[in-house]
Every structure is written in structure tokens, then in C-alpha cells.
GROMACS .gro file of C-alpha atoms in nm:
model
  384
    1MET     CA    1   2.749  -1.321  -3.036
    2LYS     CA    2   2.513  -1.023  -3.021
    3PHE     CA    3   2.605  -0.960  -2.657
    4PRO     CA    4   2.942  -1.016  -2.495
    5ILE     CA    5   2.966  -1.242  -2.197
    6ASN     CA    6   3.001  -1.046  -1.879
    7GLU     CA    7   3.072  -1.213  -1.538
    8ILE     CA    8   2.804  -1.003  -1.374
    9ILE     CA    9   2.581  -1.295  -1.454
   10SER     CA   10   2.743  -1.463  -1.153
   11LEU     CA   11   2.517  -1.251  -0.926
   12LEU     CA   12   2.228  -1.451  -1.058
   13ASP     CA   13   2.378  -1.795  -1.100
   14ASP     CA   14   2.666  -1.834  -0.857
   15ARG     CA   15   2.562  -1.665  -0.540
   16LEU     CA   16   2.808  -1.682  -0.254
   17ALA     CA   17   2.705  -1.687   0.115
   18LEU     CA   18   2.855  -1.339   0.188
   19ASN     CA   19   2.719  -1.117  -0.083
   20LEU     CA   20   2.890  -0.778  -0.094
   21ALA     CA   21   2.823  -0.762  -0.469
   22GLU     CA   22   2.445  -0.713  -0.471
   23SER     CA   23   2.330  -0.350  -0.524
   24THR     CA   24   1.965  -0.371  -0.414
   25ASN     CA   25   1.810  -0.287  -0.083
   26LYS     CA   26   1.722  -0.592   0.125
   27ASP     CA   27   1.471  -0.828  -0.032
   28LEU     CA   28   1.103  -0.766   0.034
   29ILE     CA   29   0.900  -1.071   0.129
   30LEU     CA   30   0.527  -1.097   0.049
   31GLU     CA   31   0.439  -1.097   0.425
   32GLU     CA   32   0.537  -0.729   0.436
   33ILE     CA   33   0.257  -0.630   0.203
   34TRP     CA   34   0.009  -0.903   0.282
   35ASP     CA   35  -0.337  -0.795   0.398
   36GLU     CA   36  -0.696  -0.927   0.350
   37SER     CA   37  -0.767  -0.704   0.049
   38PHE     CA   38  -0.448  -0.810  -0.124
   39LYS     CA   39  -0.515  -1.175  -0.060
   40GLN     CA   40  -0.876  -1.155  -0.188
   41GLY     CA   41  -0.766  -0.968  -0.496
   42LEU     CA   42  -0.492  -1.227  -0.561
   43LYS     CA   43  -0.737  -1.514  -0.532
   44LYS     CA   44  -0.965  -1.359  -0.797
   45LEU     CA   45  -0.693  -1.236  -1.033
   46LYS     CA   46  -0.738  -1.344  -1.390
   47LEU     CA   47  -0.415  -1.468  -1.547
   48GLU     CA   48  -0.500  -1.306  -1.877
   49TYR     CA   49  -0.300  -1.082  -2.106
   50GLY     CA   50  -0.209  -0.746  -1.957
   51THR     CA   51  -0.262  -0.422  -2.140
   52SER     CA   52  -0.010  -0.292  -2.399
   53GLN     CA   53   0.087   0.024  -2.201
   54GLY     CA   54   0.064  -0.151  -1.866
   55ASP     CA   55  -0.205  -0.173  -1.594
   56GLU     CA   56  -0.398   0.159  -1.561
   57LYS     CA   57  -0.402   0.157  -1.181
   58LEU     CA   58  -0.029   0.079  -1.165
   59ARG     CA   59   0.044   0.356  -1.412
   60ALA     CA   60  -0.164   0.597  -1.197
   61LEU     CA   61   0.038   0.504  -0.887
   62VAL     CA   62   0.364   0.565  -1.077
   63GLY     CA   63   0.219   0.888  -1.217
   64LYS     CA   64   0.119   1.008  -0.867
   65LYS     CA   65   0.468   0.947  -0.728
   66LEU     CA   66   0.638   1.118  -1.023
   67LYS     CA   67   0.371   1.393  -1.044
   68VAL     CA   68   0.310   1.325  -1.418
   69ALA     CA   69   0.012   1.195  -1.623
   70LYS     CA   70  -0.033   0.820  -1.636
   71GLU     CA   71  -0.086   0.852  -2.014
   72HIS     CA   72   0.282   0.931  -2.053
   73ILE     CA   73   0.398   0.612  -1.868
   74VAL     CA   74   0.468   0.271  -2.005
   75ILE     CA   75   0.507  -0.018  -1.764
   76THR     CA   76   0.807  -0.236  -1.865
   77ASN     CA   77   0.993  -0.555  -1.764
   78GLY     CA   78   1.225  -0.368  -1.529
   79ALA     CA   79   1.422  -0.056  -1.608
   80ALA     CA   80   1.659  -0.261  -1.833
   81PHE     CA   81   1.375  -0.327  -2.076
   82ALA     CA   82   1.276   0.036  -2.057
   83ASN     CA   83   1.628   0.127  -2.175
   84PHE     CA   84   1.591  -0.132  -2.456
   85LEU     CA   85   1.269   0.022  -2.569
   86ALA     CA   86   1.407   0.380  -2.551
   87MET     CA   87   1.704   0.287  -2.761
   88LEU     CA   88   1.512   0.099  -3.018
   89CYS     CA   89   1.251   0.373  -3.063
   90SER     CA   90   1.515   0.653  -3.074
   91CYS     CA   91   1.767   0.513  -3.312
   92GLU     CA   92   1.815   0.361  -3.660
   93ILE     CA   93   2.099   0.138  -3.774
   94GLY     CA   94   2.407   0.369  -3.794
   95ASP     CA   95   2.291   0.607  -3.529
   96GLU     CA   96   2.500   0.663  -3.213
   97VAL     CA   97   2.403   0.605  -2.851
   98LEU     CA   98   2.621   0.779  -2.601
   99THR     CA   99   2.662   0.674  -2.238
  100VAL     CA  100   2.907   0.693  -1.955
  101GLN     CA  101   3.165   0.443  -1.828
  102PRO     CA  102   3.174   0.289  -1.565
  103ASN     CA  103   2.812   0.173  -1.598
  104PHE     CA  104   2.581  -0.119  -1.561
  105PRO     CA  105   2.716  -0.377  -1.812
  106PRO     CA  106   2.391  -0.454  -1.996
  107THR     CA  107   2.335  -0.084  -2.044
  108MET     CA  108   2.663  -0.044  -2.235
  109ASP     CA  109   2.638  -0.381  -2.414
  110LEU     CA  110   2.281  -0.331  -2.528
  111ILE     CA  111   2.385  -0.050  -2.769
  112GLU     CA  112   2.586  -0.258  -3.001
  113GLY     CA  113   2.366  -0.561  -2.949
  114LEU     CA  114   2.078  -0.362  -3.109
  115GLY     CA  115   2.306  -0.265  -3.401
  116PHE     CA  116   2.384   0.095  -3.298
  117LYS     CA  117   2.719   0.269  -3.262
  118ARG     CA  118   2.832   0.297  -2.901
  119LYS     CA  119   3.008   0.600  -2.770
  120LEU     CA  120   3.145   0.594  -2.410
  121LEU     CA  121   3.243   0.893  -2.205
  122LYS     CA  122   3.500   0.777  -1.952
  123LEU     CA  123   3.444   0.914  -1.608
  124SER     CA  124   3.721   0.929  -1.349
  125PHE     CA  125   3.736   0.791  -0.993
  126GLU     CA  126   3.973   1.081  -0.899
  127GLU     CA  127   3.702   1.329  -1.019
  128LYS     CA  128   3.433   1.135  -0.825
  129TYR     CA  129   3.281   1.015  -1.157
  130GLN     CA  130   3.142   1.359  -1.218
  131LEU     CA  131   3.021   1.430  -1.567
  132SER     CA  132   3.176   1.722  -1.755
  133GLU     CA  133   2.929   1.898  -1.986
  134ASP     CA  134   3.210   2.016  -2.217
  135ALA     CA  135   3.360   1.669  -2.242
  136LEU     CA  136   3.009   1.522  -2.324
  137PHE     CA  137   2.944   1.769  -2.608
  138LYS     CA  138   3.287   1.714  -2.752
  139ILE     CA  139   3.194   1.360  -2.855
  140ILE     CA  140   2.836   1.424  -2.961
  141SER     CA  141   2.773   1.427  -3.328
  142LYS     CA  142   2.478   1.466  -3.565
  143LYS     CA  143   2.443   1.088  -3.563
  144THR     CA  144   2.400   1.081  -3.184
  145LYS     CA  145   2.024   1.019  -3.131
  146LEU     CA  146   2.027   0.917  -2.759
  147ILE     CA  147   2.234   1.009  -2.464
  148LEU     CA  148   2.186   0.772  -2.162
  149LEU     CA  149   2.291   0.906  -1.818
  150VAL     CA  150   2.244   0.730  -1.484
  151THR     CA  151   2.183   0.914  -1.156
  152PRO     CA  152   2.260   0.786  -0.901
  153LEU     CA  153   2.531   0.604  -1.096
  154ASN     CA  154   2.593   0.231  -1.074
  155PRO     CA  155   2.853   0.145  -0.939
  156SER     CA  156   2.931   0.455  -0.736
  157GLY     CA  157   2.610   0.601  -0.606
  158THR     CA  158   2.718   0.950  -0.728
  159THR     CA  159   2.461   1.188  -0.873
  160LEU     CA  160   2.405   1.447  -1.141
  161SER     CA  161   2.292   1.795  -1.033
  162ARG     CA  162   1.964   1.940  -1.156
  163GLU     CA  163   2.151   2.242  -1.292
  164LYS     CA  164   2.384   2.022  -1.500
  165VAL     CA  165   2.093   1.821  -1.646
  166GLU     CA  166   1.917   2.139  -1.734
  167LYS     CA  167   2.218   2.275  -1.915
  168ILE     CA  168   2.271   1.954  -2.110
  169SER     CA  169   1.901   1.938  -2.198
  170THR     CA  170   1.890   2.299  -2.312
  171ARG     CA  171   2.209   2.263  -2.526
  172LEU     CA  172   2.070   1.952  -2.689
  173ASN     CA  173   1.752   2.126  -2.783
  174LYS     CA  174   1.956   2.412  -2.943
  175GLU     CA  175   2.241   2.216  -3.100
  176TYR     CA  176   2.111   1.861  -3.149
  177PRO     CA  177   1.725   1.879  -3.142
  178GLU     CA  178   1.696   1.523  -3.275
  179CYS     CA  179   1.888   1.382  -2.985
  180ARG     CA  180   1.692   1.273  -2.675
  181LEU     CA  181   1.831   1.260  -2.315
  182LEU     CA  182   1.754   0.935  -2.131
  183ILE     CA  183   1.802   0.932  -1.752
  184ASP     CA  184   1.801   0.614  -1.560
  185GLU     CA  185   1.681   0.678  -1.206
  186THR     CA  186   1.678   0.322  -1.080
  187TYR     CA  187   1.853   0.407  -0.747
  188ARG     CA  188   1.689   0.749  -0.696
  189GLU     CA  189   1.465   0.650  -0.403
  190ALA     CA  190   1.740   0.445  -0.219
  191THR     CA  191   1.830   0.723   0.015
  192TYR     CA  192   1.961   0.707   0.373
  193GLY     CA  193   1.751   0.746   0.682
  194ASN     CA  194   1.578   1.082   0.673
  195ASN     CA  195   1.773   1.216   0.382
  196LYS     CA  196   1.557   1.399   0.123
  197VAL     CA  197   1.469   1.187  -0.174
  198ILE     CA  198   1.633   1.303  -0.496
  199PRO     CA  199   1.368   1.473  -0.721
  200THR     CA  200   1.281   1.289  -1.032
  201PHE     CA  201   1.365   1.424  -1.381
  202ALA     CA  202   1.034   1.291  -1.522
  203GLY     CA  203   0.854   1.586  -1.683
  204PHE     CA  204   1.153   1.813  -1.625
  205LYS     CA  205   1.225   1.891  -1.996
  206ASN     CA  206   1.046   1.790  -2.320
  207ASN     CA  207   1.355   1.602  -2.455
  208ILE     CA  208   1.406   1.396  -2.141
  209ILE     CA  209   1.295   1.032  -2.104
  210THR     CA  210   1.320   0.870  -1.758
  211VAL     CA  211   1.328   0.509  -1.659
  212SER     CA  212   1.310   0.338  -1.316
  213SER     CA  213   1.172   0.034  -1.136
  214VAL     CA  214   1.080  -0.124  -0.808
  215SER     CA  215   1.397  -0.338  -0.818
  216LYS     CA  216   1.655  -0.157  -0.624
  217SER     CA  217   1.497   0.086  -0.384
  218HIS     CA  218   1.200  -0.130  -0.286
  219GLY     CA  219   1.399  -0.459  -0.281
  220THR     CA  220   1.178  -0.638  -0.537
  221PRO     CA  221   1.399  -0.715  -0.839
  222GLY     CA  222   1.224  -1.049  -0.889
  223LEU     CA  223   0.901  -0.866  -0.998
  224ARG     CA  224   1.056  -0.733  -1.312
  225VAL     CA  225   0.838  -0.429  -1.309
  226GLY     CA  226   0.972  -0.086  -1.420
  227TRP     CA  227   0.849   0.210  -1.620
  228LEU     CA  228   0.933   0.461  -1.882
  229HIS     CA  229   0.818   0.817  -1.889
  230SER     CA  230   0.811   1.065  -2.178
  231SER     CA  231   0.600   1.376  -2.228
  232ASP     CA  232   0.604   1.306  -2.612
  233ASP     CA  233   0.270   1.141  -2.698
  234ASN     CA  234   0.408   1.001  -3.026
  235PHE     CA  235   0.714   0.851  -2.861
  236ILE     CA  236   0.492   0.679  -2.594
  237LYS     CA  237   0.280   0.537  -2.876
  238GLU     CA  238   0.588   0.407  -3.044
  239VAL     CA  239   0.731   0.249  -2.733
  240THR     CA  240   0.401   0.083  -2.663
  241THR     CA  241   0.394  -0.059  -3.021
  242VAL     CA  242   0.748  -0.197  -2.985
  243LYS     CA  243   0.663  -0.345  -2.648
  244ILE     CA  244   0.363  -0.530  -2.805
  245ASN     CA  245   0.584  -0.672  -3.076
  246THR     CA  246   0.848  -0.799  -2.832
  247VAL     CA  247   0.689  -0.912  -2.503
  248ILE     CA  248   0.321  -0.830  -2.575
  249SER     CA  249   0.251  -0.719  -2.218
  250ASN     CA  250   0.373  -0.743  -1.865
  251SER     CA  251   0.272  -1.030  -1.630
  252VAL     CA  252  -0.054  -0.934  -1.472
  253LEU     CA  253   0.055  -1.107  -1.161
  254ASP     CA  254   0.372  -0.895  -1.140
  255GLU     CA  255   0.173  -0.579  -1.200
  256TYR     CA  256  -0.075  -0.668  -0.930
  257VAL     CA  257   0.198  -0.729  -0.674
  258ALA     CA  258   0.382  -0.416  -0.786
  259SER     CA  259   0.067  -0.204  -0.727
  260GLN     CA  260   0.055  -0.335  -0.375
  261VAL     CA  261   0.418  -0.253  -0.326
  262LEU     CA  262   0.365   0.111  -0.435
  263LYS     CA  263   0.053   0.138  -0.220
  264ASN     CA  264   0.272   0.042   0.077
  265GLU     CA  265   0.590   0.206  -0.032
  266THR     CA  266   0.610   0.470   0.237
  267LYS     CA  267   0.654   0.196   0.505
  268ILE     CA  268   0.861  -0.024   0.272
  269LEU     CA  269   1.102   0.256   0.183
  270GLN     CA  270   1.127   0.374   0.542
  271ILE     CA  271   1.236   0.032   0.669
  272ARG     CA  272   1.490   0.003   0.391
  273ARG     CA  273   1.625   0.362   0.427
  274ILE     CA  274   1.691   0.298   0.797
  275HIS     CA  275   1.861  -0.025   0.717
  276VAL     CA  276   2.077   0.107   0.437
  277ALA     CA  277   2.180   0.413   0.651
  278LYS     CA  278   2.318   0.166   0.907
  279GLY     CA  279   2.489  -0.022   0.629
  280LEU     CA  280   2.646   0.297   0.492
  281GLU     CA  281   2.769   0.405   0.839
  282LEU     CA  282   2.930   0.061   0.892
  283THR     CA  283   3.094   0.080   0.550
  284LYS     CA  284   3.218   0.433   0.612
  285GLU     CA  285   3.382   0.329   0.939
  286TRP     CA  286   3.536   0.022   0.766
  287VAL     CA  287   3.687   0.241   0.484
  288GLU     CA  288   3.831   0.482   0.743
  289ARG     CA  289   3.990   0.191   0.941
  290ASN     CA  290   4.146   0.054   0.623
  291GLY     CA  291   4.251   0.380   0.465
  292ASN     CA  292   4.606   0.248   0.411
  293PHE     CA  293   4.473  -0.011   0.174
  294ILE     CA  294   4.169   0.137   0.005
  295ASN     CA  295   3.997   0.454  -0.104
  296TRP     CA  296   3.636   0.523  -0.187
  297ILE     CA  297   3.376   0.773  -0.314
  298GLU     CA  298   3.109   0.822  -0.051
  299PRO     CA  299   2.773   0.765  -0.228
  300ALA     CA  300   2.487   1.022  -0.233
  301ALA     CA  301   2.218   0.743  -0.281
  302GLY     CA  302   2.188   0.371  -0.358
  303ALA     CA  303   2.282   0.072  -0.151
  304LEU     CA  304   2.625   0.060  -0.315
  305CYS     CA  305   2.961   0.235  -0.342
  306CYS     CA  306   3.288   0.210  -0.536
  307ILE     CA  307   3.606   0.096  -0.358
  308LYS     CA  308   3.961   0.138  -0.495
  309LEU     CA  309   4.261  -0.075  -0.402
  310ARG     CA  310   4.551   0.164  -0.349
  311GLU     CA  311   4.826   0.151  -0.607
  312THR     CA  312   5.090   0.180  -0.326
  313LYS     CA  313   4.971  -0.149  -0.174
  314PHE     CA  314   4.834  -0.353  -0.454
  315SER     CA  315   5.009  -0.449  -0.777
  316GLN     CA  316   4.826  -0.664  -1.032
  317LYS     CA  317   4.954  -0.980  -0.848
  318GLU     CA  318   4.813  -0.860  -0.515
  319ILE     CA  319   4.484  -0.764  -0.677
  320GLU     CA  320   4.439  -1.111  -0.826
  321GLU     CA  321   4.520  -1.264  -0.481
  322PHE     CA  322   4.266  -1.035  -0.316
  323TYR     CA  323   3.984  -1.160  -0.540
  324ALA     CA  324   4.093  -1.526  -0.506
  325LEU     CA  325   4.102  -1.517  -0.130
  326SER     CA  326   3.765  -1.329  -0.113
  327LYS     CA  327   3.606  -1.606  -0.322
  328GLN     CA  328   3.761  -1.874  -0.105
  329ALA     CA  329   3.616  -1.704   0.198
  330GLY     CA  330   3.268  -1.709   0.036
  331ILE     CA  331   3.263  -1.330  -0.014
  332GLN     CA  332   3.101  -1.219  -0.344
  333ILE     CA  333   3.251  -0.901  -0.482
  334ALA     CA  334   3.147  -0.701  -0.796
  335ASN     CA  335   3.466  -0.682  -1.004
  336GLY     CA  336   3.533  -0.340  -1.152
  337GLU     CA  337   3.591  -0.498  -1.499
  338TRP     CA  338   3.219  -0.571  -1.510
  339PHE     CA  339   3.149  -0.196  -1.524
  340GLY     CA  340   3.429  -0.089  -1.764
  341GLU     CA  341   3.685  -0.015  -1.489
  342THR     CA  342   3.986  -0.234  -1.396
  343LYS     CA  343   4.004  -0.493  -1.115
  344ARG     CA  344   4.162  -0.228  -0.893
  345PHE     CA  345   3.803  -0.110  -0.836
  346PHE     CA  346   3.505  -0.305  -0.699
  347ARG     CA  347   3.143  -0.231  -0.621
  348LEU     CA  348   3.045  -0.295  -0.263
  349GLY     CA  349   2.683  -0.335  -0.172
  350PHE     CA  350   2.592  -0.242   0.188
  351GLY     CA  351   2.220  -0.257   0.188
  352TYR     CA  352   2.145  -0.622   0.093
  353MET     CA  353   2.267  -0.820   0.394
  354LYS     CA  354   2.166  -0.804   0.757
  355ILE     CA  355   2.371  -0.547   0.946
  356GLU     CA  356   2.534  -0.803   1.168
  357LYS     CA  357   2.632  -1.023   0.872
  358LEU     CA  358   2.759  -0.712   0.688
  359GLY     CA  359   2.981  -0.626   0.977
  360THR     CA  360   3.128  -0.979   0.996
  361THR     CA  361   3.184  -0.989   0.623
  362LEU     CA  362   3.363  -0.651   0.621
  363GLU     CA  363   3.598  -0.773   0.897
  364LYS     CA  364   3.681  -1.078   0.697
  365LEU     CA  365   3.754  -0.849   0.407
  366THR     CA  366   3.990  -0.651   0.629
  367GLU     CA  367   4.186  -0.968   0.706
  368ILE     CA  368   4.210  -1.038   0.330
  369LEU     CA  369   4.327  -0.683   0.255
  370LYS     CA  370   4.598  -0.707   0.517
  371LYS     CA  371   4.703  -1.053   0.395
  372THR     CA  372   4.723  -0.956   0.029
  373ALA     CA  373   4.861  -0.601   0.049
  374ALA     CA  374   5.235  -0.556  -0.023
  375SER     CA  375   5.439  -0.539   0.292
  376GLN     CA  376   5.647  -0.248   0.144
  377PRO     CA  377   5.499   0.044  -0.051
  378ILE     CA  378   5.500  -0.018  -0.421
  379LYS     CA  379   5.708   0.232  -0.612
  380LEU     CA  380   5.495   0.415  -0.871
  381SER     CA  381   5.618   0.528  -1.213
  382HIS     CA  382   5.576   0.891  -1.304
  383ASN     CA  383   5.270   0.826  -1.512
  384LYS     CA  384   5.065   0.686  -1.220
   0.00000   0.00000   0.00000
């Protein structure tokens, strides 16, 4: 098989009632963006082919929010397809794509699926999944043509500093000028309450490509609308050509709805940022109450965080029982193995469900933690 089977597919096909696995903000419904102008435009919308680079008005809206020219934007079928296009246009067979682990499974699996060599830089929970510039450059070679970084990171919500990205970009230009830096910003706008939105890296440096979408922050993953930005005119032309030869164009219906989403995004994002801030606070209180059983990394953005089952309370047997009882209780959890970690870790989404339902679900999870944790501390070997 070109792509390995990953159980993250269960998030689409086997949805449980109490979903702590989902990483998006709460779903948007059409009623939230419905007005007379939108309705009339929808009635008259021609279901024709879209344009190769994407609807001009939609690109203008994206360009305005990123403060870049619309000519340097390609509308894609979600950020996932933007990553696909960036890899395909940056690499030849035998070239290397370097990314971090843990990471979104399709991002890691796509590399070898396209026939390129995958290099993974393992990040550490104990170091809060922070990227080491020195560690990164130790594994770069002349065959590395693309480095894919994610900020905020899925599954932890941790971020890369602007200073670190600038250093990496500068070193690449000097030492590996043929290598591009791709930054996936899918969760960038999913901030909490009145927290300042993380600035985009679009247009920051000439060797940086950025991708994002309306899926996570806006709560519209079903639209399948994302975008890719590069300041390199030739690269944009190549990406557009590959897009034509794979999917031809985006759905004009999706693009039309996405434009309405972006026109109303101030209100849409405000509602979701207030909601996700409440979810984060509830989750933080839950982690503190269960500190004997779990540890976490508090996220900087995104409706998600990474939880670790403590070694002193959970052997492999207890871990398996924890997942089994969670499933029996109808609680969906994003297994750490999906992202290249072990089952000791899991991604917890706190922005998807209603707050009351989130609270109830977390309390049920507390009961499961207490039931499955070892009654006596587990003795650790010297290498743990």
C-alpha cells in the first residue's frame, strides 16, 4: 500500500458520542453566516469549473488577512492538499522531506507515499515538544529539499517562536539554498478569549511556504478549503499546474461558502475563542485535580492538548485498560500512536463539544483514570 493504515480514520468513520479526540473548534452551521445577500448569491451560483489558482475574491480575502498579495496564494482542498502540492513541487524521487514527530499522521505518511525519503526529528514531551535548531541541522543533508514544521503543533498546541523560525530560514538560505521551509499554520487563529493571534509566517522570508485552512479555527472542516502562500512566482505557477493535473479546481460551492465565512470571521472567531477558552480552563482544572495520574503540556493555541499517563501509575496493562474502558463509556480519545508517540500519550480536544458536555465527559474520564491506575506506585527502572 502507498499509505499505511492509521486508526485516526476512526474520527471520520466511527464517531463516539463523547468526542474528546476532535481537534477543531465547534462546528459552524450555515445559519451563522446566512443573510439575504448570501442567499441570493447562492441561488444564482453557477456550478461550473472553478479557476486553477482559486476564486479571485476568496484569494483576496485570504491575502488581506495575511497581508500578502492574492497573486501569491493558491486555494487548495484543505491544508492537507496544500502540503501535498508543496511536497510534490519541491522534491524529486530520492529527495528528502524532513518533519517533526509527533505530528498529524497524513503529514508524516504523505512523504513516503509520494516516493520521497522521510526524515523525522523526534520531539520530547519532557522538553514541551520544543524544536532544537541544532538537532534539526544535524539531520539535514544536501538531499533535503523541504522541511515541514507545524505551529501550533498537532497534537500539543505548542508553538515555534518567530526568532527560531528566522534563524532556521537564514541558515537554510546560507547552507542549503535549495531547501524550502514549509510552515503549517492550520491552528494559528484558534487562540483563547482575548489572547493575541499568533502572527502568520506568510511573506516572512523568501524561502518560507505557509499553508492553512478554515477547518480548525473557524470550525468548517467539511468545506475542504485551504490555501498555500509563497512569494516565489515560479513556485506558485508550478503548484497551480500540479493542482490542475490532480483535482482541476476547487468546488465553486465550497469557495463561495468559504468567502462568506471569511467575510464574517471576526464574529465567527470571537464566538469560538470564547468557547475554547472556557474549554481550556475546564481542562486545566481537570488536569490539576488528576495530577497524580496525568501530566500535560499547556497549549499556546489550538483546541487541543497532549496528555501523558504517568509511568508511576500506568504500566502497559493499565494503559490498555484505560483505552478499553474509555471506549466502552462512549468516550473517543486520540491515541498517541496515531501521531508517532506511544499509547501513554493521547490528544485531548477541548473546543469541539459544548462546555457542559465537556465537563461531564472529563468527570467520566476521571473515574476511568482512578479505576485503571495501579493501586501501588509502579517501580521504575533506572532508564525511565
